[in-house]
Coordinates of C-alpha atoms in Angstrom, one line a residue:
M7 CA -7.6 -17.0 -12.1
A8 CA -6.6 -13.6 -13.2
E9 CA -4.0 -13.6 -16.0
N10 CA -1.8 -11.0 -14.2
R11 CA -1.7 -13.0 -10.9
A12 CA 1.7 -13.6 -9.5
S13 CA 2.0 -16.8 -7.5
V14 CA 5.2 -15.7 -5.8
Y15 CA 6.4 -12.1 -5.3
A16 CA 10.1 -11.6 -5.0
E17 CA 11.5 -10.0 -1.9
G18 CA 11.0 -6.2 -2.0
V19 CA 8.0 -6.3 -4.3
P20 CA 4.9 -4.6 -3.0
C21 CA 2.5 -7.6 -2.6
W22 CA -0.5 -6.3 -0.5
V23 CA -2.2 -3.3 1.0
D24 CA -4.7 -2.7 3.8
A25 CA -6.5 0.2 5.4
Q26 CA -7.0 0.7 9.1
L27 CA -10.4 2.4 9.4
P28 CA -12.7 3.5 12.2
D29 CA -15.7 2.1 10.3
V30 CA -15.1 -0.9 8.0
E31 CA -18.7 -0.9 6.8
A32 CA -18.4 2.8 5.7
G33 CA -15.1 1.8 4.0
K34 CA -16.8 -1.0 2.1
R35 CA -19.4 1.4 0.8
F36 CA -16.8 4.0 -0.3
Y37 CA -14.3 1.7 -2.0
G38 CA -17.0 -0.6 -3.3
E39 CA -18.5 2.2 -5.3
L40 CA -15.2 3.9 -6.2
F41 CA -13.3 0.9 -7.4
G42 CA -16.0 -1.8 -7.9
W43 CA -14.8 -3.9 -5.0
T44 CA -16.8 -6.6 -3.3
F45 CA -16.0 -7.9 0.1
E46 CA -15.8 -11.1 2.1
D47 CA -15.0 -11.9 5.7
W48 CA -11.4 -12.9 6.1
F49 CA -8.9 -13.5 8.8
G50 CA -10.0 -12.2 12.2
P51 CA -11.3 -8.6 11.9
F52 CA -10.2 -8.2 8.3
A53 CA -12.5 -7.8 5.4
Q54 CA -10.9 -8.8 2.1
A55 CA -11.6 -6.7 -1.0
L56 CA -12.1 -8.5 -4.3
K57 CA -12.0 -7.2 -7.9
D58 CA -13.7 -9.6 -10.3
G59 CA -13.4 -12.3 -7.6
E60 CA -9.6 -11.8 -7.1
P61 CA -8.0 -10.4 -3.9
V62 CA -6.8 -6.8 -4.1
A63 CA -6.8 -5.3 -0.6
A64 CA -8.1 -5.6 2.9
L65 CA -9.9 -3.3 5.3
V66 CA -9.7 -3.7 9.1
R67 CA -11.2 -1.7 12.0
K68 CA -8.8 0.2 14.2
M69 CA -8.7 -1.3 17.6
D70 CA -7.3 1.9 19.1
G71 CA -8.7 5.3 18.2
R72 CA -5.3 6.8 18.7
L73 CA -3.9 4.9 15.8
P74 CA -3.8 6.6 12.4
T75 CA -6.4 6.0 9.7
V76 CA -4.1 4.9 7.0
W77 CA -3.3 2.6 4.1
T78 CA -0.3 0.4 4.6
V79 CA 1.8 -1.3 1.9
Y80 CA 3.3 -4.8 2.4
F81 CA 6.6 -5.9 0.9
A82 CA 7.1 -9.6 0.1
T83 CA 9.8 -11.6 1.7
P84 CA 10.6 -15.3 2.1
D85 CA 11.7 -14.7 5.7
A86 CA 10.1 -11.9 7.7
A87 CA 12.2 -12.5 10.8
A88 CA 15.5 -12.2 8.8
L89 CA 14.3 -9.1 6.9
A90 CA 13.2 -7.5 10.2
R91 CA 16.7 -8.1 11.6
R92 CA 18.3 -6.5 8.5
I93 CA 15.9 -3.5 8.8
R94 CA 17.0 -3.0 12.4
A95 CA 20.6 -3.3 11.6
A96 CA 20.3 -0.7 8.8
G97 CA 18.8 1.9 11.2
G98 CA 15.1 1.1 10.9
Q99 CA 12.7 0.0 13.7
V100 CA 10.5 -3.1 14.2
V101 CA 7.2 -1.8 15.5
T102 CA 5.5 -5.2 15.6
A103 CA 7.7 -8.3 15.5
P104 CA 6.9 -11.0 13.0
V105 CA 3.7 -12.8 13.8
R106 CA 1.8 -15.6 12.1
A107 CA -1.6 -14.8 10.6
G108 CA -3.0 -18.3 10.8
E109 CA -2.2 -20.3 7.7
L110 CA -2.1 -17.1 5.5
G111 CA 1.4 -16.1 6.2
V112 CA 3.7 -14.1 8.6
T113 CA 3.6 -10.3 8.9
A114 CA 5.5 -7.6 10.7
L115 CA 5.3 -3.8 10.9
V116 CA 8.5 -1.8 10.5
T117 CA 9.8 1.7 9.8
D118 CA 12.7 3.0 7.8
P119 CA 15.3 5.2 9.5
E120 CA 13.2 8.3 8.9
G121 CA 10.1 6.7 10.4
A122 CA 8.1 5.8 7.3
V123 CA 5.9 2.8 8.2
F124 CA 5.6 -0.2 6.0
A125 CA 4.8 -3.9 6.5
L126 CA 6.4 -7.2 5.6
W127 CA 4.6 -10.3 4.3
Q128 CA 6.0 -13.8 4.2
P129 CA 3.4 -15.8 2.3
G130 CA 1.7 -18.9 3.4
E131 CA -1.7 -19.7 1.8
H132 CA -2.0 -16.0 0.8
S133 CA 0.6 -14.8 -1.7
G134 CA -0.8 -11.3 -2.1
F135 CA -2.5 -9.4 -4.9
G136 CA -4.6 -11.5 -7.2
R137 CA -4.9 -8.5 -9.5
R138 CA -2.8 -5.4 -9.8
H139 CA -1.8 -2.8 -12.4
E140 CA -5.3 -2.5 -13.7
P141 CA -8.2 -0.1 -12.9
G142 CA -9.4 -0.5 -9.3
T143 CA -6.3 -2.3 -8.1
F144 CA -2.8 -1.4 -6.7
A145 CA -0.5 0.3 -9.2
W146 CA 2.3 2.0 -7.3
A147 CA 3.7 3.0 -3.9
E148 CA 5.6 6.3 -3.5
L149 CA 7.8 6.9 -0.5
Y150 CA 7.7 10.6 0.4
A151 CA 11.0 11.1 2.3
R152 CA 12.9 14.1 3.8
D153 CA 16.3 12.7 3.0
T154 CA 16.0 11.1 -0.5
E155 CA 19.7 10.1 -0.6
A156 CA 19.4 8.2 2.7
A157 CA 16.2 6.5 1.4
N158 CA 18.1 5.5 -1.7
A159 CA 20.8 3.9 0.3
F160 CA 18.4 2.1 2.8
Y161 CA 16.0 0.7 0.2
G162 CA 18.6 0.1 -2.4
D163 CA 20.5 -2.2 -0.1
L164 CA 17.4 -3.7 1.5
F165 CA 15.6 -4.5 -1.8
Q166 CA 18.4 -4.4 -4.3
E167 CA 17.1 -7.3 -6.5
A168 CA 13.6 -5.9 -6.7
L169 CA 14.8 -2.4 -7.6
F170 CA 17.9 -3.1 -9.6
G171 CA 18.0 -6.8 -10.6
P172 CA 18.0 -7.9 -14.2
D173 CA 14.3 -8.7 -14.1
A174 CA 13.3 -5.7 -11.9
E175 CA 10.1 -3.9 -12.6
P176 CA 9.8 -1.7 -9.5
D177 CA 6.4 -0.8 -8.2
F178 CA 7.6 1.9 -5.8
G179 CA 9.7 5.0 -5.9
R180 CA 10.6 8.0 -3.7
A181 CA 10.3 11.7 -3.8
P182 CA 10.9 14.6 -1.3
V183 CA 7.9 15.2 1.0
S184 CA 7.9 18.9 -0.1
D185 CA 7.1 17.9 -3.7
V186 CA 3.5 17.3 -2.8
F187 CA 3.0 17.7 0.9
P188 CA 3.8 20.4 3.5
A189 CA 7.4 20.2 4.6
E190 CA 6.3 19.3 8.2
M191 CA 4.5 16.1 6.9
P192 CA 6.2 13.0 8.3
P193 CA 7.9 10.7 5.8
H194 CA 5.4 8.1 4.6
F195 CA 4.4 5.6 1.8
L196 CA 1.4 6.7 -0.4
V197 CA -0.5 3.8 -1.9
H198 CA -1.6 4.4 -5.5
F199 CA -4.6 2.7 -7.2
A200 CA -5.0 2.7 -11.0
V201 CA -8.0 4.5 -12.6
E202 CA -9.0 4.9 -16.2
D203 CA -9.8 8.7 -15.8
V204 CA -8.4 10.7 -12.9
P205 CA -10.8 13.7 -13.1
A206 CA -13.8 11.3 -13.2
A207 CA -12.5 9.4 -10.3
L208 CA -12.0 12.7 -8.3
E209 CA -15.6 13.5 -8.9
D210 CA -16.5 10.1 -7.4
V211 CA -14.3 10.6 -4.4
T212 CA -15.9 13.9 -3.5
R213 CA -19.4 12.6 -4.2
L214 CA -18.7 9.7 -1.8
G215 CA -17.5 12.0 1.0
G216 CA -13.7 12.0 0.4
R217 CA -11.6 15.1 -0.4
I218 CA -8.9 16.1 -2.7
Q219 CA -5.5 16.7 -1.1
A220 CA -3.5 17.4 -4.3
P221 CA -5.1 17.9 -7.8
P222 CA -3.7 16.0 -10.8
F223 CA 0.0 16.4 -11.5
G224 CA 2.4 14.7 -13.7
T225 CA 5.1 12.2 -12.6
S226 CA 7.6 9.9 -14.2
Y227 CA 5.1 7.0 -13.7
G228 CA 1.9 8.7 -14.8
T229 CA -0.7 11.3 -13.8
V230 CA -1.5 11.3 -10.1
A231 CA -4.0 12.9 -7.7
V232 CA -3.9 12.6 -3.9
V233 CA -7.1 12.2 -2.0
T234 CA -8.5 11.0 1.3
D235 CA -11.5 8.6 1.7
N236 CA -14.5 9.5 3.8
Q237 CA -12.7 8.6 7.0
G238 CA -9.4 10.4 6.4
A239 CA -7.2 7.7 4.9
S240 CA -4.9 9.1 2.2
F241 CA -4.2 7.4 -1.1
A242 CA -3.5 8.3 -4.7
L243 CA -5.3 7.8 -8.0
L244 CA -2.9 6.9 -10.9
H245 CA -3.5 6.9 -14.6
R246 CA -0.7 5.6 -16.9

């Protein structure tokens, strides 16, 4: 078992990510070479990505071509139904009501009041990341919002303990959309994966058929570059 594995993630802690892709096999080749992931068949149409034998992400084929090609971040909760009700009461929306994923857990898809999409995960047999905060694994999620004060209020209330509690070590933050993206870009979460060398990783991304959306820039949490994979899903590379 990985030393940095968390058996239980507190409510509001990013605990999982997955990518909705048109071609999962192409995704396996891209991310397998970029991050050193291996893959195994998992629940239903999902392929689970492993780093050194520990779960780090999942890829799934889009069932509807009209859906976006995108990475989604999941926030842990002990009760997905209760959290979904709180999100709705605070002005967010429930896109997909909580549903059980076999014995793995319960999931739901929601949005904040500005429409940024994220998911909830109530763990069963699957608690989430087996590895994180190391090269080739999840390292951060940044919310790009239009109204940062409204985002502060919404997430500060929703995930107060994870963000501001005495033991809080937040794995997500927020910034104005216009800091990195065109002003017309919808609010969204950007999943960050850790790398040892951002320029070298960018060379790999382009060699594998991806593209650079934003070249390296400094943030309060490290050096970041924004890219897309070979099918158009955006994510970020992060070096701390």
